[in-house]
PDB file of C-alpha atoms in Angstrom:
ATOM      1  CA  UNK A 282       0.000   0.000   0.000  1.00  0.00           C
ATOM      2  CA  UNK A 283       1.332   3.021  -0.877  1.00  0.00           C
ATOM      3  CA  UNK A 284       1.645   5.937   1.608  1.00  0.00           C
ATOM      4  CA  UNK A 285      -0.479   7.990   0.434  1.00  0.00           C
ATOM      5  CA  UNK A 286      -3.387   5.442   0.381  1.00  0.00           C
ATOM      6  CA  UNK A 287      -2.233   4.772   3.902  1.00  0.00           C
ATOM      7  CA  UNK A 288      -2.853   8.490   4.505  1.00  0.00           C
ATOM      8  CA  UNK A 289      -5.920   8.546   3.308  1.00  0.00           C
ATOM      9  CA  UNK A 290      -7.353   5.268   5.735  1.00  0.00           C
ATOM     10  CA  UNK A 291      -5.734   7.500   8.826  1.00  0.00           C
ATOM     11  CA  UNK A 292      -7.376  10.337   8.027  1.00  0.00           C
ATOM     12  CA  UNK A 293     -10.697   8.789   8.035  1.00  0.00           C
ATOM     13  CA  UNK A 294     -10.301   6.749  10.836  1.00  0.00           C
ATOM     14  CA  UNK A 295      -9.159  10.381  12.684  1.00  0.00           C
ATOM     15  CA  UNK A 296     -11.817  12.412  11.276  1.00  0.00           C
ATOM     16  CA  UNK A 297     -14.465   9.414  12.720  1.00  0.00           C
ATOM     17  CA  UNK A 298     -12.685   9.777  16.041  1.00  0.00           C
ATOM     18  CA  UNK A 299     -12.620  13.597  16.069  1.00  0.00           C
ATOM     19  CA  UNK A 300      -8.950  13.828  16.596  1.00  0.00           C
ATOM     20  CA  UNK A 301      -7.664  17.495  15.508  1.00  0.00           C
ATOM     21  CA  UNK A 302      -4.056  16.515  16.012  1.00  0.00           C
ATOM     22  CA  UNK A 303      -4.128  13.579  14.102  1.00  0.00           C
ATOM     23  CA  UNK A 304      -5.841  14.822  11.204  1.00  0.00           C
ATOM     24  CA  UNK A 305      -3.797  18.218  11.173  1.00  0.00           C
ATOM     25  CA  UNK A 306      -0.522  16.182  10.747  1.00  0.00           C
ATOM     26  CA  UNK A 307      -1.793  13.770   8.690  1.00  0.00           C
ATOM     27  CA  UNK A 308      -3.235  16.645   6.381  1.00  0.00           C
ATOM     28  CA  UNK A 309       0.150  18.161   6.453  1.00  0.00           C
ATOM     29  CA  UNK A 310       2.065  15.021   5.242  1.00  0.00           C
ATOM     30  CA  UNK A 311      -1.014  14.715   2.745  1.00  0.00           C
ATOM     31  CA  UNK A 312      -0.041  18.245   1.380  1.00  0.00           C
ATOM     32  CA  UNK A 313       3.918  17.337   0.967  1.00  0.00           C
ATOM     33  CA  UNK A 314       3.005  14.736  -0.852  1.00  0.00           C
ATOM     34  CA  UNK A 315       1.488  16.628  -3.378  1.00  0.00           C
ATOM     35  CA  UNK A 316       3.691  19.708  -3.653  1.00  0.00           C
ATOM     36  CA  UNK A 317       6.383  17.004  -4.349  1.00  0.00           C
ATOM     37  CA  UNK A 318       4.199  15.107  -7.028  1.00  0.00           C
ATOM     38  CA  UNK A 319       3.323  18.539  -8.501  1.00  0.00           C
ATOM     39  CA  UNK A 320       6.723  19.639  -8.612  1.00  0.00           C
ATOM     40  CA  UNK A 321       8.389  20.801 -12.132  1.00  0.00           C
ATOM     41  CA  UNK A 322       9.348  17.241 -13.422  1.00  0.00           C
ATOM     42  CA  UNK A 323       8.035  14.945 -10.609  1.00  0.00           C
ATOM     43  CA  UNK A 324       7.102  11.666 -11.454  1.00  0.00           C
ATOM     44  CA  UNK A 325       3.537  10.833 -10.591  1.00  0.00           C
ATOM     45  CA  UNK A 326       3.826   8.724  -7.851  1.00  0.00           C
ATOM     46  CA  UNK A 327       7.237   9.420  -4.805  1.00  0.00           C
ATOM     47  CA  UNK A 328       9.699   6.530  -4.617  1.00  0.00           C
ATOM     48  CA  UNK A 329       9.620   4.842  -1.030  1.00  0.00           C
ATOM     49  CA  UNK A 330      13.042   6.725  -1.118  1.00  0.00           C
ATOM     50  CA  UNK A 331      11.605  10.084  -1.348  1.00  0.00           C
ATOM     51  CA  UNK A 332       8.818   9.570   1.240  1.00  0.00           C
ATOM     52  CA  UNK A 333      10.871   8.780   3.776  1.00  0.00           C
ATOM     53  CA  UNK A 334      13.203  12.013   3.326  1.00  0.00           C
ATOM     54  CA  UNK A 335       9.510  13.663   2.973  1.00  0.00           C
ATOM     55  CA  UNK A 336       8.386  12.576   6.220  1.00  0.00           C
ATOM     56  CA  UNK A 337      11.465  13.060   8.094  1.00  0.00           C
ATOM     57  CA  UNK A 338      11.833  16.966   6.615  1.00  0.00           C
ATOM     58  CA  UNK A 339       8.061  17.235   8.377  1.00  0.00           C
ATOM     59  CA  UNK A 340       9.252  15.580  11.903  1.00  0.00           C
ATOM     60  CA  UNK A 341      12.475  17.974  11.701  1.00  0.00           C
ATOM     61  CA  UNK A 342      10.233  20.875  11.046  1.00  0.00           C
ATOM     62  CA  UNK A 343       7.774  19.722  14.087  1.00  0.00           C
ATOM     63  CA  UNK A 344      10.826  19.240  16.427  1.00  0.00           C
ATOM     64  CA  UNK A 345      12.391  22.681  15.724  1.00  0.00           C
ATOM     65  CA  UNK A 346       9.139  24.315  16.246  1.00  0.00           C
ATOM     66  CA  UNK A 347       8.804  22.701  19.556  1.00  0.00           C
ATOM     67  CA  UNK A 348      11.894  23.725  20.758  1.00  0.00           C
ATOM     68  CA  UNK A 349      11.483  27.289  20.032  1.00  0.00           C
ATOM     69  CA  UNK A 350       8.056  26.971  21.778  1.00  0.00           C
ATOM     70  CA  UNK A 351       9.948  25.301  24.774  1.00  0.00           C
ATOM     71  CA  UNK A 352      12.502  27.684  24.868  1.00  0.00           C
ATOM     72  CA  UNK A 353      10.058  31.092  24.827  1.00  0.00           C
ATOM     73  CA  UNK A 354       8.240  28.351  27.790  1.00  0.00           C
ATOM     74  CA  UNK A 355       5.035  27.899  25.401  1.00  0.00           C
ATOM     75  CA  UNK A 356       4.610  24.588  26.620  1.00  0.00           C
ATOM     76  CA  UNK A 357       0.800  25.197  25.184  1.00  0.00           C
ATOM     77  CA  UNK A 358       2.361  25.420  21.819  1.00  0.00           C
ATOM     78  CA  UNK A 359       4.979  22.920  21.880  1.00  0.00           C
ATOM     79  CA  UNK A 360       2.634  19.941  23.293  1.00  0.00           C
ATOM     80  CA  UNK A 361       0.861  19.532  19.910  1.00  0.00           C
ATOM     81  CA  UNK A 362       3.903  20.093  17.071  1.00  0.00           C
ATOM     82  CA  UNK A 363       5.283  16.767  19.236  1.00  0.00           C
ATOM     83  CA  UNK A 364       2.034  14.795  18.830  1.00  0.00           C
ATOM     84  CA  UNK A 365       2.063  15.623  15.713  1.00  0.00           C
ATOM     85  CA  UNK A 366       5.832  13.938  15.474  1.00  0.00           C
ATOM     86  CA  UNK A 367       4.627  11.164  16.722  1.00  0.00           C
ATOM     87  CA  UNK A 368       1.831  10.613  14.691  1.00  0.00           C
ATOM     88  CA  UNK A 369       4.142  11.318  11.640  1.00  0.00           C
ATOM     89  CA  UNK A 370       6.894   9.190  12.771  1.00  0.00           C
ATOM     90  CA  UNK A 371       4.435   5.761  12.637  1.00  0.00           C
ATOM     91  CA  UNK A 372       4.921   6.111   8.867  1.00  0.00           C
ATOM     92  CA  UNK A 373       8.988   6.235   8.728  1.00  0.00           C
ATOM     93  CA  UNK A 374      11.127   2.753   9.134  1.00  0.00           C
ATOM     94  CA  UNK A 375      11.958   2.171  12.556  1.00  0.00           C
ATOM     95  CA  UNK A 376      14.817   4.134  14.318  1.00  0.00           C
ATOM     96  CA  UNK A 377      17.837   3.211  15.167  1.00  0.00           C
ATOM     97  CA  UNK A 378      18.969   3.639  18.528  1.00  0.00           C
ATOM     98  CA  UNK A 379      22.162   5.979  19.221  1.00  0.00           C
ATOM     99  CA  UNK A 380      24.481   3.051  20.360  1.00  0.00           C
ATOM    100  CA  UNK A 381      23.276   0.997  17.036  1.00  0.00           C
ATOM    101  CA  UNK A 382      23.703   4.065  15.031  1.00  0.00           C
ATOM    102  CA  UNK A 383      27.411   4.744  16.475  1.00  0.00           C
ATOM    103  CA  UNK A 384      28.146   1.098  15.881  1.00  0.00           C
ATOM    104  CA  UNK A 385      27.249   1.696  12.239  1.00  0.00           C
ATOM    105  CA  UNK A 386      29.424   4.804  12.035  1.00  0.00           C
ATOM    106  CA  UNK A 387      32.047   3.135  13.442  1.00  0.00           C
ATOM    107  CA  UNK A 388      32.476   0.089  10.952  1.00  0.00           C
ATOM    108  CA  UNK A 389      32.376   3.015   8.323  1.00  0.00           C
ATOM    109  CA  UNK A 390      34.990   4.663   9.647  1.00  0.00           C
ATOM    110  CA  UNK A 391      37.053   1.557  10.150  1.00  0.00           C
ATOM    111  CA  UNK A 392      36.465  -0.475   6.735  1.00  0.00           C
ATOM    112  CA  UNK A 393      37.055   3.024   5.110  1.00  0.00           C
ATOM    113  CA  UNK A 394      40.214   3.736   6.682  1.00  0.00           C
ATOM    114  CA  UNK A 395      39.083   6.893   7.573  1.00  0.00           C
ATOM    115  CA  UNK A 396      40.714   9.500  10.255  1.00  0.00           C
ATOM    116  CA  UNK A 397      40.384  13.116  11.407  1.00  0.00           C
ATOM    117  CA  UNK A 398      37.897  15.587  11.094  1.00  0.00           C
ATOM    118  CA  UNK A 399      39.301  16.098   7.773  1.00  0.00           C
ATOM    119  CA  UNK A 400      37.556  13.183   6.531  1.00  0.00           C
ATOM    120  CA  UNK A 401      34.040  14.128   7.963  1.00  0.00           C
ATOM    121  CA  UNK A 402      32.866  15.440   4.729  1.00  0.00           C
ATOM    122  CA  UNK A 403      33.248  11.566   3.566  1.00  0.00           C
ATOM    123  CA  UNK A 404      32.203   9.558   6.687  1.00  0.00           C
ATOM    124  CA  UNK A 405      28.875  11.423   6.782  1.00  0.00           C
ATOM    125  CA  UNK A 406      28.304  10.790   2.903  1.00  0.00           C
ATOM    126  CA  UNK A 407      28.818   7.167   3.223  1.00  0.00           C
ATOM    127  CA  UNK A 408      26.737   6.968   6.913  1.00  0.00           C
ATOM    128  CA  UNK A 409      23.964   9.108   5.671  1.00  0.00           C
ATOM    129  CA  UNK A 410      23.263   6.985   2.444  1.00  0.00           C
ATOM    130  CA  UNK A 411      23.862   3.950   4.879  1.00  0.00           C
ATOM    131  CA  UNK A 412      21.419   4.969   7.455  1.00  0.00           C
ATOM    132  CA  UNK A 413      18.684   6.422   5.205  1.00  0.00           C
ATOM    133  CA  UNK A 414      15.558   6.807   7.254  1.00  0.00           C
ATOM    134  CA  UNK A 415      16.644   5.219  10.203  1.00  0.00           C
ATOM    135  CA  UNK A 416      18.577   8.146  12.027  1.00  0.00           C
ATOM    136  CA  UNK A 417      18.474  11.455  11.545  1.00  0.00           C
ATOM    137  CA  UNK A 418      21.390  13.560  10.182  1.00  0.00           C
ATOM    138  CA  UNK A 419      22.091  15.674  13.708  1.00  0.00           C
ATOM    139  CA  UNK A 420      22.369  12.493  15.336  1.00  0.00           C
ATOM    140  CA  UNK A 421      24.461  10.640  12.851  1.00  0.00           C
ATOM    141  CA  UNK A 422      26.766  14.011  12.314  1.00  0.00           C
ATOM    142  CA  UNK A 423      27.278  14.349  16.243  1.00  0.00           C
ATOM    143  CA  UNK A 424      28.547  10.755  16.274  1.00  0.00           C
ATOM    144  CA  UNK A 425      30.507  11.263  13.313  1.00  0.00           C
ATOM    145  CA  UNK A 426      32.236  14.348  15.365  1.00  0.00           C
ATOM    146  CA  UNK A 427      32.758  12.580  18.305  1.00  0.00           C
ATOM    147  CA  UNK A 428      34.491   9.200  16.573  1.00  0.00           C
ATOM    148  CA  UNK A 429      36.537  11.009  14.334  1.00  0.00           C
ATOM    149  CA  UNK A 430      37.705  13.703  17.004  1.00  0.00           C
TER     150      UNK A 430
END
């Protein structure tokens, strides 16, 4: 099933149970998926590549917000951009934990032969296509920093 079809069964199953915050994030993913399919030379339908890079732009986005929110203490504000992340996040491949994501990094770094921050610019090239929707770039670039360091 394709995600968007799998959008469209969540938003009726969140519209039948009245839930706003569902059906506002679910809309929103709903609405990146169609700027991207309506883009200048967009295929019809996303690749399961570019869905997953779609939905983790949207849980970055949600995250940020909330931490501005948190930081100007608008807890009232920051509450609902993370339920929307976690709404969002049901539809990504599951994450990798920071010790499993390190580990990765680290038999990168090792089987390339790499050392130095010199050779970041490769390490995180090679880990980011490696770890493609299951870590996010800060995480993967802060591990990068501290095993090359």
């Amino acid at each position: 099933m394709s995600l968007s079809a799998q959008i469209m069964d969540e938003m009726k199953n969140a519209m039948k149970a009245k839930d706003t915050v569902a059906l506002e994030a679910l809309r929103a993913i709903k609405s990146a998926i169609l700027l991207a399919q309506t883009e200048s030379g967009a295929k019809e339908e996303l690749s399961s590549d570019d869905e997953v890079k779609l939905l983790q732009r949207l849980v970055k986005q949600r995250k940020d917000s909330a931490a501005i929110y948190t930081e100007q203490n608008r807890a009232d504000l920051a509450e609902p951009e993370l339920a929307q992340v976690a709404i969002i996040e049901k539809f990504l491949p599951a994450q990798l934990s920071e010790a499993e994501v390190e580990t990765a990094v680290a038999k990168i770094i090792a089987e390339g032969g790499f050392s130095g921050m010199a050779a970041m610019g490769q390490v995180m090239g090679a880990a980011s296509k490696a770890l493609a929707g299951q870590a996010d770039g800060k995480t993967i670039s802060n591990i990068v920093k501290k095993l090359l360091a």
